[in-house]
Amino acid sequence: MITGEETLEVAGACCQACTVEMLNEHEYFDVAVVDECQMVADPYRGHNWTRAVLGLRAEEIHLCMAPEAEDIIVQMIRRCGDTFKILRHKRNTRLTLEEKPYSLKKDLKKGDALIVFFQKKSVLALAAHLENQGVHCSVIYGSLPPATRREQVRRFLEKETEVVVSTDAIGMGLNLPIRRIVFIETRKFDGVGRRSLLPEEIKQIAGRAGRFGLYDEGFVAVLDDLELIKDGLKRRPIPIMKAYIGFPEQLLKLPAEIDTLVKIWAGMETPSIYEKNGSG
C-alpha cells in the first residue's frame, strides 16, 4: 500500500493499492481499479482522478463511480478512442431513513456512526462526552495519522468500541460494520464558508450504513434538519459537466523557464468537458 504518508510493503505481493495522488502512470498493470471517479469534479483533487482515468497503463481498467459521473467518464473514454462496457450495480441492502429526530441521550445504540463536520475538534469533543457516559468510541477524521486510523478501525471491528464518531472522511475508502449513520450536523465548512450538505454528500455518507453480509438493512437518522437529509436521499443526482485537469508533467520537460511554461499552460485550449485546475 502506498499513500502520501506511508508505504506498507508485503514480500511477494502481486497487488498494489495506492491513493490516486501516488499513482505511477509510467508503470504497466494487468488490471487497474480506480474508485470514486466522480471525484474528477472536485476543484482541489479532481485532476488526480482525471490523470488516472486518462493516463493509466493497463490491459483492463475498472472505473467505479457514482451515477452522476457516468456521462463525463464515458466522454473521456471516447475521446481516448478506447472501448468500454457499462455495468450498473444496485445496493444490496435496503437503506431506511428514520422519520423521528434522533436523541443522542435516548437513541444511541451499538453500531451507530455519528457524523460531525467541525473536523477534529468536534469529533474529539463528542467522543469525550460519550466516553464520560461510559460509551466506548472509535474516532475518525481526515488528518488522523494512518496507523492511528487503522487502530481505531480495528477496535470497532473487534467490538472493543461500540460506536464511531467521524467526519465525512468515513465516506471515502472505509467499509465498517455500521448499522446506522447519524447526522449530528448537516452543515459543513467547504473552504469558503459553512453550507448545507449537498445531496451527493448525503448519499455518500449515508451509504455507509448497512454493510452487506452483516446487516439486512441500513438506517439513517438525523439530530436536526430531517427534511434536508430526506430530500438529499431521494433527489436525482445532477450529472457532472466538467472534469478537472492539472498542469501536465510533460511541459516540465521542455527547455524553457518555469514562468514561460506556466504561460504556455495558461494559453492552451482545452476540450469543453475539462476545466483547468485553479482556473476559477
XYZ file of N, CA and C in Angstrom, residues 45-256:
636
model
N -8.879 18.208 -5.810
C -8.206 16.924 -6.045
C -8.615 16.257 -7.354
N -9.594 16.821 -8.035
C -10.158 16.166 -9.209
C -9.170 15.853 -10.308
N -8.151 16.716 -10.474
C -7.183 16.489 -11.548
C -6.431 15.178 -11.371
N -6.331 14.685 -10.139
C -5.656 13.407 -9.900
C -6.466 12.236 -10.452
N -7.792 12.307 -10.314
C -8.642 11.255 -10.888
C -8.654 11.337 -12.414
N -8.677 12.551 -12.941
C -8.625 12.706 -14.397
C -7.335 12.111 -14.941
N -6.232 12.360 -14.255
C -4.936 11.798 -14.667
C -4.984 10.278 -14.646
N -5.640 9.708 -13.641
C -5.731 8.249 -13.552
C -6.574 7.678 -14.686
N -7.728 8.304 -14.935
C -8.610 7.807 -15.991
C -7.941 7.885 -17.356
N -7.252 8.989 -17.622
C -6.644 9.187 -18.934
C -5.262 8.546 -19.076
N -4.546 8.425 -17.962
C -3.143 8.038 -18.072
C -2.762 6.646 -17.620
N -3.690 5.911 -16.998
C -3.367 4.563 -16.531
C -2.956 3.654 -17.688
N -1.908 2.864 -17.461
C -1.463 1.899 -18.456
C -1.807 0.501 -17.947
N -2.864 -0.058 -18.509
C -3.310 -1.378 -18.071
C -4.095 -2.054 -19.181
N -4.035 -3.376 -19.191
C -4.791 -4.148 -20.175
C -6.292 -3.989 -19.939
N -6.672 -3.880 -18.659
C -8.081 -3.759 -18.292
C -8.204 -2.771 -17.147
N -9.130 -1.816 -17.275
C -9.311 -0.791 -16.249
C -10.765 -0.768 -15.804
N -10.980 -0.824 -14.508
C -12.320 -0.736 -13.941
C -12.461 0.643 -13.284
N -13.428 1.420 -13.727
C -13.671 2.749 -13.191
C -14.975 2.724 -12.407
N -14.886 2.890 -11.095
C -16.062 2.821 -10.227
C -16.474 4.244 -9.849
N -17.783 4.505 -9.903
C -18.214 5.893 -9.710
C -19.671 5.973 -9.298
N -20.061 7.156 -8.830
C -21.461 7.461 -8.580
C -22.156 7.705 -9.921
N -23.480 7.507 -9.987
C -24.198 7.627 -11.267
C -23.993 8.959 -11.978
N -23.838 10.047 -11.224
C -23.718 11.356 -11.858
C -22.428 11.531 -12.659
N -21.473 10.617 -12.482
C -20.198 10.729 -13.199
C -20.164 9.906 -14.480
N -21.189 9.085 -14.711
C -21.133 8.158 -15.843
C -20.930 8.874 -17.175
N -21.703 9.915 -17.433
C -21.642 10.578 -18.744
C -20.284 11.216 -18.996
N -19.746 11.919 -18.000
C -18.461 12.603 -18.202
C -17.332 11.596 -18.400
N -17.366 10.489 -17.660
C -16.332 9.468 -17.807
C -16.425 8.798 -19.176
N -17.633 8.534 -19.641
C -17.815 7.952 -20.972
C -17.259 8.887 -22.042
N -17.502 10.184 -21.893
C -16.953 11.142 -22.854
C -15.424 11.112 -22.856
N -14.828 10.996 -21.675
C -13.371 10.950 -21.567
C -12.827 9.706 -22.270
N -13.489 8.566 -22.056
C -13.045 7.308 -22.666
C -13.158 7.381 -24.185
N -14.278 7.911 -24.653
C -14.486 8.002 -26.105
C -13.449 8.906 -26.763
N -13.088 9.968 -26.101
C -12.080 10.870 -26.667
C -10.723 10.180 -26.783
N -10.501 9.179 -25.936
C -9.248 8.414 -25.987
C -9.297 7.315 -27.052
N -10.473 7.078 -27.610
C -10.617 6.029 -28.617
C -10.648 4.633 -28.052
N -10.913 4.510 -26.749
C -10.953 3.193 -26.114
C -12.375 2.625 -26.128
N -12.472 1.314 -25.999
C -13.766 0.659 -25.893
C -14.130 0.507 -24.422
N -15.419 0.371 -24.148
C -15.844 0.268 -22.754
C -17.151 -0.495 -22.645
N -17.428 -0.954 -21.432
C -18.677 -1.630 -21.109
C -19.169 -1.079 -19.788
N -20.459 -0.781 -19.723
C -21.031 -0.204 -18.505
C -21.777 -1.283 -17.717
N -21.426 -1.422 -16.448
C -22.123 -2.327 -15.529
C -22.685 -1.490 -14.388
N -23.995 -1.501 -14.223
C -24.614 -0.717 -13.151
C -24.993 -1.648 -12.002
N -24.633 -1.251 -10.809
C -24.887 -2.085 -9.630
C -25.935 -1.435 -8.731
N -26.763 -2.245 -8.126
C -27.736 -1.764 -7.163
C -27.257 -2.089 -5.752
N -27.695 -1.276 -4.819
C -27.360 -1.505 -3.421
C -27.959 -2.821 -2.962
N -27.189 -3.608 -2.207
C -27.621 -4.940 -1.791
C -28.472 -4.940 -0.523
N -28.405 -3.873 0.247
C -29.217 -3.795 1.460
C -30.103 -2.555 1.405
N -31.286 -2.649 1.974
C -32.207 -1.518 1.995
C -31.672 -0.434 2.923
N -31.867 0.841 2.539
C -31.453 1.971 3.357
C -32.702 2.725 3.791
N -32.927 2.812 5.092
C -34.154 3.391 5.625
C -33.862 4.642 6.442
N -34.559 5.712 6.115
C -34.435 6.946 6.889
C -35.427 6.916 8.047
N -34.920 7.119 9.251
C -35.792 7.173 10.426
C -36.460 8.540 10.479
N -37.770 8.554 10.550
C -38.552 9.785 10.399
C -38.596 10.657 11.649
N -38.212 10.130 12.791
C -38.244 10.957 14.002
C -36.835 11.475 14.322
N -36.764 12.685 14.904
C -35.453 13.237 15.261
C -34.708 12.317 16.227
N -33.418 12.241 16.040
C -32.565 11.358 16.844
C -32.206 12.046 18.157
N -32.254 11.295 19.239
C -31.848 11.791 20.554
C -30.559 11.089 20.965
N -29.513 11.858 21.125
C -28.222 11.272 21.499
C -28.307 10.575 22.849
N -29.148 11.069 23.723
C -29.274 10.512 25.058
C -30.095 9.231 25.071
N -31.168 9.186 24.244
C -32.098 8.069 24.314
C -31.885 7.013 23.223
N -31.398 7.419 22.067
C -31.418 6.530 20.904
C -30.076 5.905 20.531
N -29.002 6.279 21.199
C -27.688 5.755 20.851
C -27.627 4.239 21.037
N -27.140 3.544 19.981
C -27.020 2.084 20.043
C -25.678 1.649 19.478
N -25.295 0.428 19.818
C -24.075 -0.140 19.250
C -24.215 -0.208 17.725
N -23.145 0.126 17.035
C -23.184 0.097 15.576
C -23.513 1.434 14.944
N -23.785 2.455 15.780
C -24.049 3.788 15.253
C -22.740 4.478 14.847
N -22.811 5.278 13.790
C -21.705 6.158 13.408
C -22.239 7.577 13.438
N -21.680 8.400 14.299
C -22.140 9.772 14.499
C -21.276 10.710 13.661
N -21.914 11.501 12.791
C -21.185 12.310 11.825
C -21.263 13.784 12.199
N -20.083 14.402 12.321
C -19.982 15.839 12.605
C -19.076 16.477 11.551
N -19.138 17.828 11.460
C -18.419 18.491 10.375
C -17.519 19.635 10.813
N -17.239 19.732 12.100
C -16.275 20.715 12.567
C -14.892 20.091 12.698
N -14.703 18.997 11.944
C -13.416 18.311 11.884
C -12.965 17.812 13.251
N -11.655 17.820 13.491
C -11.039 17.184 14.644
C -11.648 17.646 15.967
N -11.873 18.939 16.106
C -12.358 19.485 17.374
C -13.701 18.886 17.762
N -14.639 18.842 16.808
C -15.965 18.298 17.109
C -15.931 16.806 17.381
N -15.122 16.084 16.590
C -15.012 14.634 16.772
C -14.525 14.308 18.173
N -13.447 14.950 18.586
C -12.858 14.653 19.898
C -13.762 15.094 21.043
N -14.449 16.216 20.859
C -15.351 16.697 21.909
C -16.527 15.747 22.104
N -17.130 15.310 21.006
C -18.262 14.390 21.106
C -17.820 13.035 21.651
N -16.666 12.549 21.187
C -16.153 11.269 21.683
C -15.866 11.337 23.182
N -15.290 12.446 23.621
C -15.004 12.604 25.057
C -16.299 12.619 25.869
N -17.315 13.296 25.352
C -18.622 13.335 26.037
C -19.196 11.926 26.186
N -19.124 11.147 25.109
C -19.683 9.793 25.153
C -18.869 8.877 26.068
N -17.550 9.016 26.030
C -16.694 8.211 26.913
C -17.022 8.498 28.373
N -17.319 9.765 28.676
C -17.699 10.125 30.048
C -19.030 9.500 30.450
N -19.844 9.142 29.434
C -21.111 8.475 29.700
C -20.958 6.954 29.695
N -19.716 6.478 29.526
C -19.460 5.046 29.535
C -19.572 4.375 28.176
N -19.632 5.176 27.102
C -19.736 4.637 25.745
C -18.364 4.671 25.086
N -17.845 3.517 24.717
C -16.517 3.445 24.098
C -16.610 3.784 22.614
N -15.731 4.679 22.149
C -15.828 5.216 20.794
C -14.540 5.011 20.001
N -14.711 4.804 18.700
C -13.613 4.950 17.745
C -13.792 6.302 17.070
N -12.689 6.988 16.794
C -12.771 8.309 16.171
C -12.061 8.290 14.825
N -12.648 8.981 13.853
C -12.068 9.040 12.507
C -12.230 10.458 11.966
N -11.125 11.035 11.512
C -11.175 12.334 10.830
C -10.015 12.393 9.849
N -10.095 13.349 8.936
C -9.186 13.373 7.793
C -7.708 13.431 8.122
N -7.322 14.200 9.144
C -5.901 14.367 9.452
C -5.379 13.339 10.453
N -6.172 12.328 10.771
C -5.731 11.287 11.698
C -4.585 10.501 11.069
N -3.460 10.312 11.771
C -2.347 9.542 11.207
C -2.792 8.139 10.806
N -2.261 7.592 9.702
C -2.713 6.289 9.192
C -2.693 5.166 10.219
N -1.609 5.061 10.987
C -1.515 3.983 11.973
C -2.599 4.123 13.039
N -2.863 5.354 13.438
C -3.903 5.604 14.435
C -5.277 5.281 13.870
N -5.487 5.639 12.605
C -6.781 5.342 11.968
C -7.006 3.832 11.908
N -5.973 3.088 11.514
C -6.117 1.631 11.452
C -6.447 1.050 12.819
N -5.855 1.601 13.855
C -6.120 1.116 15.205
C -7.564 1.424 15.612
N -8.058 2.596 15.242
C -9.443 2.948 15.556
C -10.419 2.023 14.819
N -10.114 1.726 13.573
C -10.942 0.801 12.790
C -10.902 -0.591 13.406
N -9.691 -1.048 13.766
C -9.543 -2.386 14.359
C -10.381 -2.511 15.630
N -10.349 -1.499 16.467
C -11.086 -1.542 17.737
C -12.592 -1.674 17.494
N -13.087 -0.987 16.471
C -14.519 -1.091 16.165
C -14.850 -2.454 15.574
N -13.991 -2.946 14.681
C -14.226 -4.252 14.067
C -14.239 -5.366 15.107
N -13.380 -5.245 16.102
C -13.268 -6.276 17.126
C -14.146 -5.988 18.340
N -15.049 -5.006 18.182
C -16.060 -4.688 19.190
C -15.469 -4.204 20.516
N -14.279 -3.647 20.452
C -13.716 -3.000 21.636
C -14.380 -1.644 21.849
N -14.891 -1.065 20.761
C -15.672 0.165 20.848
C -17.075 -0.112 20.322
N -18.023 0.707 20.738
C -19.428 0.463 20.411
C -19.932 1.343 19.279
N -19.399 2.550 19.180
C -19.846 3.484 18.151
C -18.632 4.149 17.508
N -18.898 4.797 16.361
C -17.871 5.572 15.669
C -18.288 7.035 15.679
N -17.334 7.908 15.954
C -17.559 9.343 15.801
C -16.620 9.808 14.696
N -17.184 10.414 13.656
C -16.387 10.674 12.466
C -16.830 11.941 11.742
N -15.926 12.467 10.926
C -16.292 13.486 9.947
C -16.727 12.757 8.676
N -16.898 13.523 7.598
C -17.270 12.894 6.326
C -16.138 12.062 5.743
N -15.003 12.000 6.413
C -13.911 11.116 5.988
C -14.371 9.663 5.966
N -15.420 9.359 6.703
C -15.928 7.978 6.750
C -16.512 7.558 5.406
N -16.862 8.521 4.556
C -17.498 8.208 3.290
C -16.551 7.798 2.182
N -15.238 7.891 2.414
C -14.267 7.583 1.362
C -13.310 6.486 1.818
N -13.471 5.310 1.263
C -12.483 4.257 1.448
C -12.571 3.462 2.730
N -13.622 3.645 3.509
C -13.767 2.891 4.748
C -15.054 2.067 4.693
N -14.923 0.764 4.869
C -16.087 -0.125 4.907
C -16.165 -0.747 6.291
N -16.979 -0.146 7.121
C -17.113 -0.582 8.503
C -18.491 -1.201 8.733
N -18.593 -2.100 9.710
C -19.888 -2.724 10.018
C -20.799 -1.758 10.772
N -21.259 -0.726 10.072
C -22.100 0.313 10.667
C -23.571 -0.025 10.423
N -24.354 -0.027 11.463
C -25.790 -0.300 11.325
C -26.556 0.970 10.989
N -26.141 2.077 11.609
C -26.883 3.325 11.417
C -25.928 4.513 11.332
N -26.150 5.347 10.307
C -25.449 6.618 10.175
C -26.322 7.692 10.812
N -25.734 8.483 11.693
C -26.475 9.541 12.372
C -25.824 10.885 12.052
N -26.573 11.751 11.390
C -26.075 13.088 11.088
C -26.299 13.978 12.304
N -25.240 14.153 13.094
C -25.326 15.059 14.239
C -25.358 16.501 13.736
N -24.657 16.758 12.663
C -24.652 18.062 12.000
C -24.992 17.876 10.526
N -25.529 18.904 9.906
C -25.878 18.835 8.484
C -25.278 19.998 7.701
N -24.390 20.748 8.320
C -23.696 21.834 7.643
C -22.198 21.638 7.791
N -21.452 22.005 6.771
C -20.001 21.814 6.795
C -19.296 23.046 6.233
N -18.031 23.191 6.598
C -17.182 24.251 6.041
C -16.472 23.672 4.827
N -16.622 24.325 3.683
C -16.067 23.792 2.437
C -14.827 24.535 1.954
N -14.203 25.290 2.842
C -13.019 26.061 2.456
C -13.338 27.517 2.195
N -14.610 27.805 1.991
C -15.054 29.183 1.749
C -15.999 29.647 2.859
N -16.947 28.794 3.188
C -17.907 29.125 4.229
C -18.696 27.899 4.635
N -19.582 28.061 5.612
C -20.409 26.947 6.063
C -21.648 26.865 5.183
N -21.984 25.666 4.756
C -23.134 25.446 3.886
C -23.792 24.121 4.243
N -25.022 23.946 3.774
C -25.729 22.688 3.976
C -25.105 21.596 3.109
N -25.228 20.367 3.549
C -24.706 19.240 2.786
C -25.405 19.133 1.436
N -24.640 18.765 0.417
C -25.201 18.544 -0.909
C -25.779 17.127 -0.987
N -26.748 16.900 -1.879
C -27.342 15.555 -1.990
C -26.309 14.463 -2.199
N -25.300 14.710 -3.050
C -24.297 13.669 -3.288
C -23.467 13.379 -2.044
N -23.251 14.388 -1.198
C -22.519 14.169 0.055
C -23.378 13.366 1.032
N -24.645 13.686 1.090
C -25.565 12.955 1.970
C -25.612 11.485 1.584
N -25.734 11.209 0.288
C -25.803 9.822 -0.175
C -24.495 9.079 0.075
N -23.386 9.752 -0.139
C -22.075 9.115 0.044
C -21.889 8.668 1.491
N -22.262 9.540 2.421
C -22.089 9.239 3.844
C -23.142 8.240 4.322
N -24.402 8.501 3.985
C -25.496 7.623 4.430
C -25.303 6.199 3.931
N -24.694 6.056 2.759
C -24.493 4.738 2.174
C -23.564 3.836 2.953
N -22.876 4.382 3.949
C -22.001 3.559 4.797
C -22.805 2.665 5.733
N -24.092 2.920 5.881
C -24.925 2.135 6.812
C -25.399 0.843 6.157
N -25.411 -0.226 6.932
C -25.970 -1.496 6.461
C -25.029 -2.286 5.584
N -23.888 -2.646 6.101
C -22.904 -3.381 5.311
C -23.454 -4.746 4.896
N -23.378 -5.011 3.595
C -23.919 -6.264 3.049
C -23.194 -7.467 3.658
N -23.951 -8.470 4.045
C -23.377 -9.659 4.657
C -23.424 -9.626 6.168
N -23.580 -8.423 6.736
C -23.675 -8.271 8.185
C -25.056 -7.793 8.611
N -25.649 -6.925 7.778
C -26.973 -6.386 8.093
C -27.884 -6.564 6.883
N -29.166 -6.791 7.151
C -30.162 -6.868 6.087
C -30.678 -5.485 5.710
N -30.414 -4.510 6.579
C -30.930 -3.166 6.368
C -30.019 -2.158 7.038
N -29.850 -1.015 6.406
C -29.097 0.080 6.998
C -30.051 1.208 7.355
N -29.682 1.998 8.358
C -30.560 3.076 8.810
C -29.815 4.413 8.799
N -30.594 5.468 8.596
C -30.068 6.834 8.619
C -30.928 7.639 9.573
N -30.281 8.369 10.467
C -31.003 9.203 11.428
C -30.384 10.598 11.445
N -31.156 11.560 11.952
C -30.727 12.960 11.948
C -31.068 13.606 13.281
N -30.102 14.333 13.817
C -30.353 15.067 15.058
C -31.257 16.267 14.784
N -31.027 16.929 13.646
C -31.799 18.108 13.281
C -31.843 18.223 11.757
N -32.811 18.972 11.230
C -32.962 19.208 9.784
C -33.207 17.903 9.024
N -34.210 17.183 9.467
C -34.581 15.914 8.842
C -34.933 16.095 7.367
N -35.594 17.215 7.024
C -36.038 17.441 5.650
C -34.861 17.544 4.687
N -33.753 18.125 5.126
C -32.570 18.239 4.268
C -32.050 16.859 3.889
N -31.957 15.974 4.891
C -31.443 14.633 4.635
C -32.432 13.829 3.799
N -33.714 13.958 4.081
C -34.735 13.251 3.306
C -34.681 13.675 1.841
N -34.598 14.981 1.608
C -34.540 15.489 0.239
C -33.264 15.034 -0.468
N -32.156 15.049 0.264
C -30.884 14.645 -0.330
C -30.853 13.181 -0.740
N -31.501 12.338 0.059
C -31.510 10.903 -0.238
C -32.381 10.556 -1.444
N -33.443 11.308 -1.665
C -34.362 10.964 -2.758
C -34.102 11.755 -4.038
N -33.317 12.834 -3.950
C -33.121 13.674 -5.128
C -32.244 12.983 -6.168
N -32.626 13.111 -7.431
C -31.828 12.559 -8.523
C -30.541 13.363 -8.655
N -29.413 12.684 -8.857
C -28.140 13.397 -8.951
C -28.051 14.244 -10.216
N -27.358 15.366 -10.109
C -27.129 16.233 -11.268
C -25.863 15.754 -11.978
N -25.943 15.456 -13.265
C -24.760 14.948 -13.983
C -23.579 15.911 -13.898
N -22.405 15.347 -13.752
C -21.177 16.135 -13.729
C -20.873 16.628 -15.140
N -20.582 17.918 -15.275
C -20.367 18.512 -16.583
C -18.896 18.755 -16.909
N -18.040 18.843 -15.874
C -16.630 19.161 -16.086
C -15.734 18.226 -15.278
N -14.589 17.878 -15.864
C -13.552 17.137 -15.147
C -12.331 18.045 -15.047
N -11.733 18.107 -13.879
C -10.576 18.986 -13.688
C -9.291 18.330 -14.195
N -8.441 19.140 -14.799
C -7.130 18.683 -15.255
C -6.060 19.547 -14.618
N -4.893 18.946 -14.360
C -3.796 19.667 -13.732
C -2.679 19.979 -14.711
N -1.695 20.699 -14.223
C -0.536 21.078 -15.029
C 0.160 19.813 -15.535
N 0.296 19.654 -16.860
C 0.858 18.414 -17.409
C 2.352 18.266 -17.149
N 2.727 17.088 -16.669
C 4.124 16.802 -16.354
C 5.024 16.954 -17.577
N 4.491 16.652 -18.771
C 5.300 16.707 -19.989
C 5.830 18.110 -20.270
N 5.074 19.135 -19.849
C 5.516 20.506 -20.098
C 6.831 20.813 -19.391
N 7.036 20.174 -18.247
C 8.246 20.431 -17.473
C 9.508 19.944 -18.168
N 9.327 19.099 -19.177
C 10.479 18.560 -19.913
C 10.926 19.500 -21.032
N 10.142 20.546 -21.305
C 10.517 21.483 -22.358
C 11.656 22.389 -21.894
N 12.563 22.762 -22.782
C 13.707 23.620 -22.419
C 13.278 25.084 -22.313
N 12.589 25.410 -21.218
C 12.117 26.775 -21.025
C 12.015 27.072 -19.535
